[in-house]
Short mmCIF file of C-alpha atoms and ligand atoms in Angstrom, two decimals:
data_model
loop_
_atom_site.label_atom_id
_atom_site.label_comp_id
_atom_site.label_asym_id
_atom_site.label_seq_id
_atom_site.Cartn_x
_atom_site.Cartn_y
_atom_site.Cartn_z
CA UNK A 1 148.33 119.02 255.24
CA UNK A 2 149.17 115.55 255.42
CA UNK A 3 152.81 114.22 254.42
CA UNK A 4 154.18 113.97 250.89
CA UNK A 5 153.61 110.51 249.37
CA UNK A 6 155.07 108.52 246.59
CA UNK A 7 155.48 105.20 245.22
CA UNK A 8 156.49 102.70 247.95
CA UNK A 9 155.18 104.30 250.81
CA UNK A 10 153.15 102.33 253.32
CA UNK A 11 150.90 103.36 256.27
CA UNK A 12 147.69 105.12 257.60
CA UNK A 13 148.32 108.16 255.42
CA UNK A 14 148.77 106.13 252.40
CA UNK A 15 145.22 104.45 253.51
CA UNK A 16 143.58 107.89 253.90
CA UNK A 17 144.62 108.90 250.34
CA UNK A 18 143.49 105.94 248.76
CA UNK A 19 140.41 106.15 250.44
CA UNK A 20 140.20 110.00 249.14
CA UNK A 21 140.92 108.55 245.66
CA UNK A 22 138.07 106.22 245.83
CA UNK A 23 135.80 109.21 246.65
CA UNK A 24 136.58 110.77 243.04
CA UNK A 25 135.03 108.20 240.70
CA UNK A 26 137.89 106.70 238.38
CA UNK A 27 137.28 107.35 234.74
CA UNK A 28 139.13 104.40 233.43
CA UNK A 29 140.81 102.37 236.20
CA UNK A 30 139.09 100.20 239.08
CA UNK A 31 138.65 101.64 242.64
CA UNK A 32 141.55 100.96 245.03
CA UNK A 33 142.15 98.33 247.65
CA UNK A 34 142.43 100.74 250.88
CA UNK A 35 145.39 98.83 252.05
CA UNK A 36 148.07 101.39 252.87
CA UNK A 37 150.22 100.34 250.22
CA UNK A 38 151.49 102.62 247.59
CA UNK A 39 151.94 100.31 244.78
CA UNK A 40 151.60 100.34 240.93
CA UNK A 41 147.62 100.31 241.09
CA UNK A 42 147.61 103.35 243.37
CA UNK A 43 150.55 104.89 241.29
CA UNK A 44 148.16 104.71 238.12
CA UNK A 45 144.98 105.92 240.16
CA UNK A 46 147.33 109.25 241.50
CA UNK A 47 148.42 109.69 238.00
CA UNK A 48 144.73 109.40 236.53
CA UNK A 49 143.44 111.98 238.98
CA UNK A 50 146.29 114.47 238.53
CA UNK A 51 145.62 114.42 234.98
CA UNK A 52 141.61 114.73 235.36
CA UNK A 53 142.38 117.54 238.10
CA UNK A 54 144.94 119.26 235.65
CA UNK A 55 147.88 118.81 237.77
CA UNK A 56 151.39 117.86 236.91
CA UNK A 57 151.09 114.08 236.43
CA UNK A 58 154.32 113.11 238.46
CA UNK A 59 152.60 110.41 240.68
CA UNK A 60 153.50 112.27 243.72
CA UNK A 61 151.13 113.29 246.37
CA UNK A 62 152.37 116.64 247.31
CA UNK A 63 150.21 119.64 248.79
CA UNK A 64 148.57 120.39 245.58
CA UNK A 65 147.47 116.84 245.04
CA UNK A 66 146.32 116.70 248.62
CA UNK A 67 144.59 119.81 248.33
CA UNK A 68 142.87 118.66 245.45
CA UNK A 69 141.92 115.40 246.85
CA UNK A 70 140.58 116.94 249.81
CA UNK A 71 138.67 119.68 248.80
CA UNK A 72 137.35 119.02 245.53
CA UNK A 73 133.55 117.88 245.72
CA UNK A 74 133.41 114.20 244.54
CA UNK A 75 131.45 113.80 241.56
CA UNK A 76 127.73 113.12 241.90
CA UNK A 77 126.70 109.61 241.10
CA UNK A 78 123.40 110.22 239.14
CA UNK A 79 120.07 108.53 240.04
CA UNK A 80 118.44 106.51 237.52
CA UNK A 81 115.92 108.48 235.44
CA UNK A 82 114.88 105.81 233.28
CA UNK A 83 112.58 102.77 233.28
CA UNK A 84 113.37 100.16 235.96
CA UNK A 85 112.51 97.13 233.90
CA UNK A 86 112.29 93.61 235.47
CA UNK A 87 112.69 91.88 231.96
CA UNK A 88 112.84 88.17 232.62
CA UNK A 89 114.10 88.27 236.33
CA UNK A 90 112.94 85.19 238.02
CA UNK A 91 109.92 86.82 239.75
CA UNK A 92 108.93 88.51 236.59
CA UNK A 93 108.92 85.64 234.60
CA UNK A 94 106.80 83.47 236.79
CA UNK A 95 104.23 86.22 236.24
CA UNK A 96 104.67 86.49 232.69
CA UNK A 97 104.36 82.65 232.33
CA UNK A 98 101.32 82.95 234.36
CA UNK A 99 99.77 85.78 232.17
CA UNK A 100 101.04 83.68 228.75
CA UNK A 101 98.84 81.01 230.11
CA UNK A 102 95.89 83.31 230.61
CA UNK A 103 96.52 84.45 227.04
CA UNK A 104 96.68 81.28 225.76
CA UNK A 105 93.47 80.07 227.51
CA UNK A 106 92.06 83.17 224.98
CA UNK A 107 93.70 81.47 222.25
CA UNK A 108 91.16 78.78 222.13
CA UNK A 109 92.99 76.01 219.95
CA UNK A 110 89.51 74.92 218.71
CA UNK A 111 88.81 78.73 217.32
CA UNK A 112 90.27 79.93 214.17
CA UNK A 113 90.21 83.42 215.42
CA UNK A 114 93.67 85.18 215.49
CA UNK A 115 94.71 86.67 218.79
CA UNK A 116 94.44 89.92 216.88
CA UNK A 117 90.78 89.45 216.44
CA UNK A 118 90.22 88.18 219.82
CA UNK A 119 91.70 91.29 221.66
CA UNK A 120 91.05 94.47 219.17
CA UNK A 121 87.36 95.51 219.90
CA UNK A 122 88.43 99.09 218.40
CA UNK A 123 91.40 101.37 218.27
CA UNK A 124 91.33 103.25 221.42
CA UNK A 125 91.62 102.12 224.98
CA UNK A 126 88.14 102.92 225.80
CA UNK A 127 86.67 100.95 222.99
CA UNK A 128 88.51 97.81 224.03
CA UNK A 129 86.80 95.73 226.38
CA UNK A 130 87.79 96.23 230.07
CA UNK A 131 87.45 92.57 230.83
CA UNK A 132 90.34 91.77 228.57
CA UNK A 133 93.60 91.11 230.38
CA UNK A 134 95.62 92.19 227.44
CA UNK A 135 95.18 94.78 224.49
CA UNK A 136 96.73 96.01 221.47
CA UNK A 137 98.02 99.30 221.08
CA UNK A 138 95.80 102.21 220.55
CA UNK A 139 96.19 104.67 217.51
CA UNK A 140 97.94 107.21 219.77
CA UNK A 141 100.32 104.77 221.18
CA UNK A 142 101.12 103.54 217.52
CA UNK A 143 101.89 107.23 216.53
CA UNK A 144 104.07 107.40 219.53
CA UNK A 145 105.96 104.37 218.85
CA UNK A 146 106.37 105.19 214.98
CA UNK A 147 108.13 108.47 215.99
CA UNK A 148 110.89 106.20 217.38
CA UNK A 149 110.62 102.84 215.44
CA UNK A 150 109.28 104.06 212.33
CA UNK A 151 107.95 101.10 210.34
CA UNK A 152 110.05 98.51 212.12
CA UNK A 153 107.52 97.21 214.29
CA UNK A 154 104.85 94.38 213.44
CA UNK A 155 101.83 95.92 215.47
CA UNK A 156 99.78 93.06 214.71
CA UNK A 157 101.92 90.82 217.29
CA UNK A 158 102.21 93.60 219.98
CA UNK A 159 100.09 93.42 223.42
CA UNK A 160 99.95 95.45 226.34
CA UNK A 161 98.87 94.33 229.64
CA UNK A 162 98.40 96.12 232.82
CA UNK A 163 100.36 93.69 235.01
CA UNK A 164 104.23 94.04 236.47
CA UNK A 165 106.50 91.91 237.46
CA UNK A 166 108.29 91.29 240.74
CA UNK A 167 108.40 94.64 242.72
CA UNK A 168 105.99 96.10 240.44
CA UNK A 169 108.66 96.56 237.66
CA UNK A 170 107.38 96.73 233.98
CA UNK A 171 108.64 93.88 231.71
CA UNK A 172 108.19 92.46 228.33
CA UNK A 173 107.66 88.78 227.56
CA UNK A 174 107.84 87.11 224.06
CA UNK A 175 105.96 83.87 223.84
CA UNK A 176 104.56 81.38 221.20
CA UNK A 177 100.83 81.50 219.99
CA UNK A 178 99.36 79.04 217.97
CA UNK A 179 101.10 80.10 214.46
CA UNK A 180 103.26 83.08 215.55
CA UNK A 181 105.21 84.49 218.36
CA UNK A 182 103.92 87.45 220.22
CA UNK A 183 105.27 90.15 222.53
CA UNK A 184 103.33 91.25 225.73
CA UNK A 185 104.64 94.53 227.33
CA UNK A 186 103.73 94.22 231.08
CA UNK A 187 103.56 98.01 231.78
CA UNK A 188 101.33 98.17 235.17
CA UNK A 189 98.70 100.27 233.10
CA UNK A 190 97.11 100.24 229.61
CA UNK A 191 98.31 103.80 229.35
CA UNK A 192 101.97 103.92 230.30
CA UNK A 193 103.83 106.92 230.04
CA UNK A 194 105.80 107.84 226.73
CA UNK A 195 109.27 106.58 228.20
CA UNK A 196 107.91 103.42 229.34
CA UNK A 197 106.29 102.67 226.29
CA UNK A 198 109.22 103.40 224.29
CA UNK A 199 111.66 101.45 226.44
CA UNK A 200 109.36 98.25 226.29
CA UNK A 201 108.84 98.69 222.81
CA UNK A 202 112.66 98.39 222.48
CA UNK A 203 112.41 94.90 223.90
CA UNK A 204 109.68 94.23 221.43
CA UNK A 205 112.00 95.44 218.43
CA UNK A 206 114.61 92.98 219.99
CA UNK A 207 112.40 90.33 219.43
CA UNK A 208 110.98 91.10 216.40
CA UNK A 209 114.41 91.67 214.68
CA UNK A 210 116.25 88.47 215.97
CA UNK A 211 116.22 85.05 214.56
CA UNK A 212 115.54 83.88 218.19
CA UNK A 213 112.61 85.77 219.36
CA UNK A 214 113.16 84.94 223.10
CA UNK A 215 117.01 85.99 223.04
CA UNK A 216 116.39 89.45 224.67
CA UNK A 217 115.15 87.70 227.67
CA UNK A 218 117.90 85.78 228.33
CA UNK A 219 120.21 88.51 227.59
CA UNK A 220 118.57 90.79 229.98
CA UNK A 221 118.54 88.06 232.85
CA UNK A 222 122.46 87.27 232.24
CA UNK A 223 123.64 90.80 232.18
CA UNK A 224 121.45 91.42 235.57
CA UNK A 225 123.06 88.51 236.95
CA UNK A 226 126.48 89.68 235.90
CA UNK A 227 125.96 92.97 237.73
CA UNK A 228 124.93 91.38 241.01
CA UNK A 229 127.99 89.34 240.67
CA UNK A 230 130.44 92.17 239.94
CA UNK A 231 128.76 94.27 242.59
CA UNK A 232 129.31 91.70 245.50
CA UNK A 233 132.92 91.07 244.20
CA UNK A 234 133.37 95.22 244.24
CA UNK A 235 132.43 95.43 248.02
CA UNK A 236 136.01 93.74 248.74
CA UNK A 237 137.50 96.50 247.22
CA UNK A 238 135.07 99.03 248.66
CA UNK A 239 132.81 98.34 251.49
CA UNK A 240 131.23 101.68 251.44
CA UNK A 241 129.52 100.46 248.07
CA UNK A 242 127.41 98.21 250.71
CA UNK A 243 125.55 101.39 251.58
CA UNK A 244 124.44 102.57 248.35
CA UNK A 245 120.61 102.26 247.78
CA UNK A 246 120.97 100.42 244.50
CA UNK A 247 123.73 97.92 245.62
CA UNK A 248 123.63 95.10 244.97
CA UNK A 249 121.66 94.84 241.70
CA UNK A 250 122.30 98.16 240.12
CA UNK A 251 125.32 99.66 241.91
CA UNK A 252 128.03 100.48 241.07
CA UNK A 253 127.54 98.15 237.84
CA UNK A 254 124.38 97.93 236.18
CA UNK A 255 122.64 96.24 233.24
CA UNK A 256 121.21 99.67 232.20
CA UNK A 257 124.28 101.70 232.39
CA UNK A 258 125.87 102.56 229.00
CA UNK A 259 128.39 104.71 227.28
CA UNK A 260 126.59 107.11 225.04
CA UNK A 261 127.88 107.36 221.45
CA UNK A 262 128.60 103.31 220.74
CA UNK A 263 126.72 101.66 217.96
CA UNK A 264 123.90 99.64 218.76
CA UNK A 265 125.72 96.15 218.41
CA UNK A 266 127.91 97.25 221.42
CA UNK A 267 124.55 97.19 223.78
CA UNK A 268 123.18 94.53 225.52
CA UNK A 269 119.41 94.29 225.85
CA UNK A 270 118.92 96.73 229.02
CA UNK A 271 121.77 99.21 227.66
CA UNK A 272 119.95 99.27 224.38
CA UNK A 273 116.62 99.93 225.83
CA UNK A 274 117.81 102.59 227.88
CA UNK A 275 119.78 104.20 225.21
CA UNK A 276 116.77 104.33 222.95
CA UNK A 277 114.77 105.42 225.55
CA UNK A 278 117.22 108.34 226.54
CA UNK A 279 116.95 109.40 222.78
CA UNK A 280 120.57 108.50 222.19
CA UNK A 281 120.92 109.67 218.18
CA UNK A 282 122.65 106.75 216.58
CA UNK A 283 120.72 103.73 218.20
CA UNK A 284 117.58 105.66 217.60
CA UNK A 285 118.37 105.97 213.64
CA UNK A 286 119.35 102.39 213.54
CA UNK A 287 116.31 100.99 215.07
CA UNK A 288 113.93 103.09 212.45
CA UNK A 289 116.11 101.94 209.43
CA UNK A 290 115.24 98.25 209.88
CA UNK A 291 112.57 96.62 207.88
CA UNK A 292 109.55 95.10 209.69
CA UNK A 293 110.12 91.58 210.72
CA UNK A 294 113.69 91.44 209.21
CA UNK A 295 116.41 89.91 211.36
CA UNK A 296 118.97 92.57 212.10
CA UNK A 297 122.67 91.14 212.47
CA UNK A 298 123.56 93.99 214.72
CA UNK A 299 120.66 93.18 217.34
CA UNK A 300 122.01 89.49 216.74
CA UNK A 301 125.40 90.76 217.88
CA UNK A 302 124.07 92.95 220.55
CA UNK A 303 122.21 90.12 222.16
CA UNK A 304 125.10 87.80 222.76
CA UNK A 305 126.89 90.60 224.88
CA UNK A 306 126.94 89.93 228.59
CA UNK A 307 128.05 93.45 229.67
CA UNK A 308 127.13 95.90 232.37
CA UNK A 309 128.18 99.78 232.67
CA UNK A 310 130.04 101.13 235.74
CA UNK A 311 127.85 103.98 237.30
CA UNK A 312 130.96 105.54 238.79
CA UNK A 313 132.67 106.12 235.28
CA UNK A 314 132.60 109.57 233.62
CA UNK A 315 130.14 109.98 230.92
CA UNK A 316 128.06 106.59 231.52
CA UNK A 317 124.47 107.23 231.54
CA UNK A 318 122.00 105.38 233.87
ZN1 LIG B 1 114.22 96.69 229.91
#
């Protein structure tokens, strides 16, 4: 067993202890710099670890604390099970803009026909023209949508394409048609899985219930940018982060990672979509309760947040 360590200690054994502490995800504090100095941050982390491990919280790393540090299996960091959505990242944006042009070429300004009449040849996928790059939702898809979003969505403005963004990631884009703003979910298929449909429909919901119907796109890209910046900074504290497969975009910080149980106005665009996709009761009740095409002040608040979640923290879902 390594020697007993307490506040003020320095050296290799402190370094070993700090590295061992970093192997156990902190629940509220940042990871430690492995610098061999038992200072105030290390002391706080030792006490947090002792509390979480049901040890005496004395800040002294003696035999019991060492034993827990070295033998307890570190908590597994969950892999992403949700939709990996590329809403408004640079590559996806370019694809989306190309698609918008394609859409607008259908929206011949000399034609009085609404986009709906141009794209709806039927209410099942099979009945819709296979040559159209964009379709409306089928009746079955609307039923799925209503099971989560109630009557809060205006289906007349929602379109689906089989395109994807950068890296094959699905994404949703809003853009102006002649006299309205429409939303296209680019799902890689006209028959997305239920999870994918629910996730992308949340971005549609964010668009339709905001005074600025494009806001969800800039919010998503801002949060993803913050995650990359924070993840880069974090490598100075813990270089092992560089080895994680999701670094630098989604580990340890991710625009999708969220703490369950918060209210909708506390989640930014991707966190909200992920929480709705995962079936969190609070946000699901909220989205359902908003009237069709009404601006929701909670949504407005949410899409002003530039926040990311830390996947190493206890209880955070990804
Ligand atoms: Zn998304």
